[in-house]
XYZ file of C-alpha atoms in Angstrom:
508
model
C 108.043 58.519 102.123
C 107.468 58.578 105.886
C 110.299 61.060 106.353
C 108.844 63.370 103.711
C 105.435 63.188 105.388
C 106.974 64.078 108.763
C 108.669 67.097 107.199
C 105.448 68.294 105.625
C 103.256 67.732 108.659
C 104.311 70.850 110.628
C 103.491 73.089 107.677
C 100.120 71.450 107.249
C 99.395 72.079 110.921
C 100.488 75.722 110.572
C 98.147 76.124 107.624
C 95.208 74.646 109.533
C 95.770 76.478 112.806
C 96.839 79.823 111.367
C 94.982 82.529 113.153
C 95.290 85.939 111.626
C 96.839 88.985 110.182
C 95.395 92.029 108.375
C 92.407 93.947 108.002
C 90.313 95.529 105.329
C 87.616 93.453 103.719
C 87.065 93.233 100.015
C 83.739 94.670 98.989
C 82.373 94.675 95.466
C 81.331 98.063 94.138
C 81.123 99.227 90.539
C 83.452 102.193 90.358
C 84.888 104.578 87.863
C 86.890 107.777 88.110
C 87.504 110.795 85.948
C 91.184 110.945 86.763
C 94.173 110.097 84.648
C 95.825 106.701 84.432
C 92.666 104.881 85.344
C 90.938 101.740 84.244
C 87.501 102.077 82.673
C 86.198 100.005 85.552
C 87.705 99.004 88.877
C 86.450 95.597 89.889
C 87.473 92.798 92.181
C 89.333 89.841 90.714
C 88.548 86.272 91.651
C 91.357 84.727 93.655
C 93.095 81.695 92.186
C 94.136 78.525 93.985
C 97.820 77.668 94.146
C 99.179 74.296 95.147
C 101.491 73.845 98.101
C 105.135 74.529 97.349
C 107.467 71.950 98.870
C 110.678 73.609 97.705
C 111.292 75.211 101.079
C 110.096 72.421 103.364
C 113.444 72.353 105.110
C 113.346 76.038 106.052
C 112.744 76.967 109.659
C 110.387 79.892 110.302
C 111.497 80.336 113.916
C 114.386 82.633 112.985
C 112.173 84.750 110.724
C 109.530 85.020 113.452
C 112.104 86.045 116.072
C 113.375 88.751 113.727
C 109.945 90.042 112.791
C 107.857 90.010 115.976
C 109.878 92.667 117.886
C 109.606 95.043 114.905
C 105.819 94.795 114.564
C 103.780 97.138 116.738
C 100.190 97.748 117.747
C 98.731 101.091 116.666
C 95.788 102.488 118.639
C 93.683 105.135 116.929
C 91.956 107.583 119.292
C 89.302 109.908 117.966
C 85.996 111.478 118.844
C 83.690 110.326 116.101
C 80.980 112.943 116.583
C 80.327 113.387 112.879
C 80.548 109.790 111.698
C 77.764 108.196 109.761
C 76.668 104.685 110.669
C 77.945 103.311 107.373
C 81.347 104.898 107.965
C 81.453 103.356 111.444
C 80.675 99.940 110.007
C 83.479 100.326 107.457
C 85.818 101.503 110.200
C 85.096 98.318 112.152
C 85.548 96.255 109.008
C 89.056 97.615 108.618
C 90.154 97.614 112.253
C 88.013 95.180 114.139
C 85.794 96.628 116.854
C 87.592 96.659 120.226
C 84.202 96.986 121.945
C 82.698 93.813 120.468
C 79.839 95.570 118.709
C 80.740 94.998 115.064
C 77.819 94.902 112.691
C 75.416 96.600 115.080
C 73.782 99.902 114.168
C 75.403 102.845 115.951
C 73.820 106.080 116.982
C 75.019 108.864 114.735
C 76.507 110.927 117.536
C 78.107 108.096 119.511
C 81.473 109.147 120.919
C 84.329 106.893 121.894
C 85.601 107.518 125.430
C 88.904 109.413 125.467
C 90.676 106.495 127.165
C 89.474 103.896 124.652
C 90.763 103.587 121.078
C 88.288 103.837 118.234
C 90.266 101.183 116.405
C 93.475 99.200 116.454
C 95.820 98.076 113.737
C 99.440 97.129 113.233
C 102.628 98.774 112.037
C 106.219 97.868 111.178
C 109.325 99.613 112.517
C 111.577 100.357 109.544
C 114.447 102.271 111.198
C 116.158 102.208 114.611
C 115.181 105.851 115.242
C 111.455 105.158 115.282
C 109.960 105.431 111.796
C 106.963 103.124 111.441
C 105.050 102.176 108.306
C 101.379 101.236 108.413
C 98.165 101.621 106.418
C 96.415 104.902 105.791
C 93.133 103.434 107.006
C 94.732 102.443 110.306
C 95.501 106.080 111.182
C 92.596 107.800 109.397
C 90.687 110.337 111.479
C 92.915 110.038 114.536
C 93.518 112.911 116.915
C 95.965 110.724 118.864
C 97.990 107.688 117.822
C 99.494 105.365 120.400
C 102.156 102.825 119.441
C 102.708 99.784 121.649
C 105.820 97.678 121.081
C 105.901 93.905 121.486
C 107.622 94.460 124.866
C 104.541 96.522 125.951
C 106.343 99.881 125.940
C 103.986 102.614 124.799
C 104.616 105.840 122.845
C 102.542 108.669 121.375
C 103.329 108.791 117.672
C 103.546 111.697 115.260
C 101.830 111.166 111.909
C 104.460 112.158 109.343
C 102.277 111.641 106.273
C 99.749 109.444 104.505
C 98.814 108.369 100.997
C 95.235 107.133 100.458
C 96.083 106.108 96.889
C 98.330 103.309 98.123
C 96.896 103.000 101.658
C 100.295 103.767 103.193
C 101.067 105.926 106.226
C 104.307 106.891 107.966
C 104.545 107.489 111.734
C 107.401 108.468 114.026
C 108.074 107.775 117.700
C 110.893 109.330 119.677
C 113.191 106.444 120.544
C 116.553 105.042 119.503
C 118.003 101.574 119.061
C 114.699 99.979 118.067
C 114.456 96.619 116.290
C 113.478 97.083 112.660
C 112.934 95.194 109.415
C 114.866 95.528 106.182
C 113.016 95.973 102.903
C 113.343 93.135 100.424
C 112.902 93.537 96.672
C 109.260 92.548 96.213
C 109.790 92.192 92.449
C 111.788 89.056 93.175
C 109.105 87.112 95.030
C 107.616 84.092 93.318
C 104.207 82.478 93.379
C 104.440 79.474 95.702
C 107.089 81.088 97.927
C 106.618 80.653 101.677
C 105.811 83.815 103.637
C 104.963 84.798 107.211
C 102.297 87.329 108.169
C 102.910 89.055 111.517
C 100.600 91.439 113.307
C 97.924 91.941 115.932
C 94.594 90.546 114.680
C 91.437 90.506 116.803
C 93.354 91.920 119.764
C 95.851 89.033 119.739
C 99.276 90.666 119.921
C 102.324 89.338 118.058
C 100.514 86.712 116.013
C 102.512 84.827 113.384
C 100.906 82.834 110.557
C 102.397 81.089 107.544
C 101.334 80.572 103.960
C 102.499 80.987 100.408
C 102.364 83.723 97.814
C 99.204 82.790 95.952
C 99.437 85.425 93.213
C 101.074 88.731 92.323
C 99.769 91.965 90.841
C 96.213 91.668 92.153
C 93.896 94.627 91.657
C 90.856 94.082 93.875
C 89.160 97.485 93.711
C 89.064 98.140 97.447
C 90.912 101.486 97.530
C 88.825 103.176 94.864
C 85.524 101.596 95.870
C 85.708 103.116 99.348
C 85.881 106.586 97.810
C 89.083 107.613 99.604
C 91.597 107.207 96.790
C 91.373 109.478 93.760
C 94.038 107.588 91.778
C 94.439 104.228 93.516
C 97.437 102.000 92.903
C 96.583 98.360 93.434
C 99.040 95.612 92.626
C 98.727 93.468 95.724
C 100.656 90.393 96.726
C 98.052 87.713 97.383
C 98.749 85.212 100.159
C 96.893 82.412 101.896
C 98.571 83.109 105.246
C 95.692 83.572 107.684
C 94.852 87.243 108.220
C 91.972 88.864 110.081
C 90.597 92.310 110.980
C 92.825 94.264 113.320
C 96.111 93.350 111.666
C 96.258 95.965 108.907
C 99.684 97.478 108.565
C 101.414 94.326 109.754
C 104.392 92.688 108.087
C 104.506 90.134 105.311
C 108.036 88.702 105.348
C 110.012 86.054 103.534
C 111.727 83.114 105.207
C 114.706 85.356 106.024
C 112.536 87.830 107.924
C 112.844 90.572 105.281
C 109.845 92.791 104.582
C 108.174 92.019 101.269
C 104.764 93.573 101.906
C 102.406 95.490 104.210
C 99.254 93.508 104.943
C 96.246 95.536 103.931
C 93.078 93.659 102.952
C 91.240 90.346 102.882
C 88.722 88.843 100.515
C 85.841 87.642 102.613
C 82.056 87.382 102.713
C 82.050 87.543 106.517
C 84.788 90.074 107.289
C 87.049 87.349 108.664
C 89.650 85.050 107.161
C 88.460 82.873 104.276
C 91.719 82.147 102.580
C 92.796 85.242 100.651
C 94.862 88.118 101.989
C 96.456 91.022 100.164
C 99.626 92.984 100.915
C 101.091 96.159 99.426
C 104.435 95.265 97.771
C 107.449 96.533 99.692
C 108.930 98.298 96.649
C 105.847 100.492 96.320
C 105.599 101.071 100.073
C 109.261 102.094 100.253
C 108.857 104.606 97.414
C 105.880 106.212 99.146
C 107.607 106.639 102.507
C 110.775 107.941 100.853
C 108.655 110.635 99.194
C 106.939 111.532 102.455
C 110.231 111.759 104.351
C 112.043 113.767 101.681
C 109.327 116.009 100.233
C 106.488 115.873 102.771
C 104.101 114.677 100.045
C 103.961 111.807 97.570
C 105.498 112.494 94.166
C 103.254 110.804 91.636
C 103.983 110.568 87.936
C 101.154 110.115 85.443
C 101.159 108.719 81.936
C 97.962 110.644 81.166
C 95.680 107.939 79.778
C 92.245 106.583 80.541
C 92.180 102.893 79.817
C 90.277 99.650 79.482
C 91.675 96.504 81.109
C 91.649 93.938 78.310
C 92.373 91.142 80.775
C 88.980 91.641 82.421
C 86.269 90.135 80.214
C 83.469 91.778 82.193
C 84.985 95.229 81.765
C 85.452 94.696 78.050
C 81.895 93.396 77.599
C 80.432 96.312 79.574
C 82.446 98.851 77.597
C 81.443 97.300 74.271
C 77.790 97.341 75.316
C 77.851 100.950 76.474
C 79.804 102.388 73.553
C 78.677 99.984 70.796
C 82.249 98.848 70.122
C 83.742 95.452 69.371
C 86.993 95.487 71.325
C 88.506 92.056 71.912
C 89.691 90.963 75.342
C 93.160 89.629 75.973
C 96.364 90.969 77.489
C 97.272 94.610 77.872
C 95.636 97.968 78.472
C 93.552 99.647 75.755
C 93.816 103.446 75.579
C 90.339 104.975 75.437
C 91.300 108.596 76.077
C 94.284 110.862 76.735
C 94.668 113.936 78.889
C 95.536 117.128 77.100
C 99.259 117.963 77.167
C 100.018 114.707 78.982
C 103.232 112.790 78.584
C 101.444 110.097 76.586
C 99.929 112.630 74.176
C 103.277 114.402 73.767
C 104.892 111.062 72.863
C 102.317 110.325 70.168
C 100.275 107.634 71.892
C 96.706 107.609 70.542
C 93.269 106.274 71.365
C 93.035 102.625 70.401
C 96.658 101.805 71.197
C 97.231 98.784 73.424
C 99.960 99.261 76.025
C 101.879 96.016 76.576
C 105.069 97.012 78.386
C 106.558 99.769 80.558
C 110.349 99.663 80.460
C 111.121 95.967 81.037
C 107.872 95.242 82.863
C 105.053 93.437 81.089
C 101.628 95.091 81.212
C 99.089 92.275 81.191
C 96.347 94.220 82.975
C 95.599 97.577 84.599
C 97.162 96.536 87.931
C 100.510 96.145 86.143
C 100.215 99.571 84.517
C 99.135 101.179 87.780
C 102.122 99.761 89.654
C 104.745 100.423 86.970
C 103.714 104.047 86.439
C 102.537 104.835 89.960
C 105.934 104.007 91.412
C 107.542 106.748 89.282
C 107.902 110.474 89.918
C 107.148 113.503 87.717
C 109.977 114.050 85.255
C 110.892 110.359 85.101
C 111.171 108.917 81.608
C 109.730 105.503 80.779
C 109.795 103.391 77.661
C 106.223 102.565 76.645
C 105.649 99.660 74.279
C 102.261 99.526 72.562
C 100.446 97.867 69.686
C 98.841 99.932 66.934
C 97.057 98.060 64.170
C 98.941 94.934 65.208
C 102.368 96.583 64.921
C 104.580 96.991 67.994
C 106.005 100.431 68.747
C 108.131 101.808 71.599
C 108.329 105.475 72.609
C 109.933 107.409 75.446
C 107.408 109.193 77.651
C 108.177 111.879 80.245
C 105.753 111.518 83.129
C 103.987 114.586 84.519
C 102.036 115.403 87.646
C 98.303 116.113 87.483
C 98.980 119.796 86.910
C 101.244 119.048 83.951
C 104.506 119.667 85.774
C 107.637 117.582 85.473
C 109.412 118.623 88.662
C 109.006 117.449 92.230
C 106.981 119.517 94.691
C 107.116 120.105 98.428
C 104.377 121.104 100.857
C 105.328 124.740 100.303
C 104.337 124.365 96.635
C 100.831 123.139 97.432
C 97.733 125.263 97.023
C 95.604 126.129 100.058
C 92.997 123.516 99.174
C 95.694 120.865 98.760
C 97.204 121.757 102.111
C 93.944 121.528 104.055
C 92.530 118.632 102.037
C 89.259 119.988 100.668
C 87.744 121.944 97.826
C 84.725 124.231 98.141
C 81.719 125.259 96.087
C 79.420 128.261 96.668
C 76.225 127.915 98.671
C 73.231 129.313 96.799
C 71.277 132.249 98.198
C 68.036 130.270 98.480
C 69.679 127.756 100.782
C 71.196 130.540 102.876
C 67.764 132.137 103.269
C 66.021 128.871 104.163
C 68.553 128.026 106.852
C 69.215 131.539 108.093
C 72.851 131.672 106.994
C 74.672 134.807 105.972
C 77.614 132.952 104.460
C 78.778 129.489 103.542
C 80.569 127.169 101.143
C 80.040 123.453 100.634
C 82.982 121.122 101.300
C 83.784 118.931 98.304
C 86.350 116.193 97.666
C 87.406 116.116 101.298
C 90.657 114.162 101.367
C 91.101 111.247 103.726
C 93.707 112.193 106.314
C 93.557 115.890 105.412
C 93.227 118.679 107.961
C 89.525 119.223 107.257
C 88.786 115.518 107.603
C 90.672 115.386 110.892
C 88.263 117.857 112.491
C 85.235 115.874 111.324
C 84.309 117.603 108.078
C 83.037 115.389 105.256
C 81.654 116.099 101.792
C 78.604 118.426 101.736
C 79.175 119.935 105.177
C 78.823 123.730 105.124
C 81.751 125.930 106.143
C 80.429 129.240 107.483
C 83.562 130.999 108.708
C 87.328 130.527 108.759
C 89.322 132.409 111.368
C 86.188 134.396 112.185
C 85.741 135.616 108.614
C 82.708 134.646 106.493
C 83.437 132.590 103.360
C 81.274 132.448 100.243
C 83.644 130.968 97.670
C 86.772 128.871 97.379
C 88.643 132.067 96.592
C 87.579 133.459 99.984
C 89.087 130.406 101.692
C 92.303 130.735 99.704
C 92.633 134.446 100.443
C 92.245 133.885 104.183
C 94.704 131.002 104.411
C 97.224 131.872 101.714
C 100.643 132.226 103.377
C 98.910 131.929 106.746
C 100.755 130.193 109.559
C 99.344 129.181 112.898
C 96.074 127.809 114.208
C 93.042 127.778 111.917
C 89.516 128.074 113.334
C 86.694 126.585 111.249
C 83.000 127.113 111.923
C 80.863 124.566 110.090
C 77.434 122.953 109.928
C 76.838 119.199 109.677
C 73.947 117.741 107.681
C 71.751 117.705 110.775
C 72.098 121.472 111.028
C 74.328 121.432 114.105
C 77.059 124.045 114.263
C 80.604 123.227 115.386
C 83.763 125.255 115.803
C 86.989 123.289 115.552
C 90.529 123.929 114.478
C 93.866 122.690 113.215
C 97.365 124.018 112.711
C 98.010 125.192 109.165
C 100.403 122.728 107.462
């Protein structure tokens, strides 16, 4: 008995003294989207408590820590936040941690960060010896310069290869060879109760290692969609009780062998700091996203083409029944409430009222399962969809499509102008032009996080007056000017205080 207690004691101490790893903070917002493959609601799930697993008491974390620490880097995000709203600044601090110690205080709207000071700091993981680094999208968002600092203090300016707000993944590259890196593990094989290490740079504390267990799998907490940055979020997080804190987003979640099983991304907290529940993006999903970015330049996303109700969420079911005067019963699975025209699901004969229970060999108990199983596929992939109709089980083969109905992969060259620059535009009415003395203008809409327009400070409802010196009055004007254009783009725009800016970017 005494020997067993002595073996357990170090892990108990690690659990008590654990100091940190990740970033984002879970906030509760009611949210719904008009896009395909969505849940009727996106809401945060209550975390469950999992008892301590003693199956791996004999394992030594020192080897895993020695493997992981050299491959985890600090990422410094430099930007001039001249057009940031106070609420956006607060959220930025919530994700990164404020390096200036002013978190939670009201900022002036036009506050600028000095050029030699980062606006925020996060973490990243080296995944190849030639300098590819995976991190979170929110760690690199809005940056005009990204600095990567290795655990040995060597510093590099990184190139942002690509991002995906829907999974909160980004891919960076530094020019170096022979770097330490982590191998991807199969995140489908992890088990609840399994010991894990979280490694990163929380609260400015470099190379911090904490330990815990996998508390749950397949968590959908609503953070990606609720922040308004992801149009079709995929959330199927690994939940862990390893201590994580702001500033460590993009850090590594590894198993006892030091293999990468997740990218730390969010915490559930009422204070913004560690309260026991952290969430990591599964390595299988992260690997698929970066493979797409490296190979195609953009993420290849397959869609089933359904709008759905998560039967596992009693609150969602009750709210839906109240709003639509229905009597749908809660339980396990995803209830189809609508289908997109000419979608793969419609082509395969799936109908409203069907309950999806399985994709290929993966059980669909809730929307997070469906999101992960479909979201990790590409257009043209075929999946076996098992569903219940009037209590009878059926299985059909569905060919997934992209949001434009295509079944083939696309590259950046195939993107429209608005997709390339990350914004859509609507006309500005003549009355507004007259009142504000404008001769031209379009309103920016659906500005994409990490897109070229967002990088120069444009947000929804800003007015674009000219592009490359030419007045614009419609989205077609923008497309005509930039279609097949290569080189630097000059954008003249007005913020919602009426101030006029001229900024630019290189056409992707």
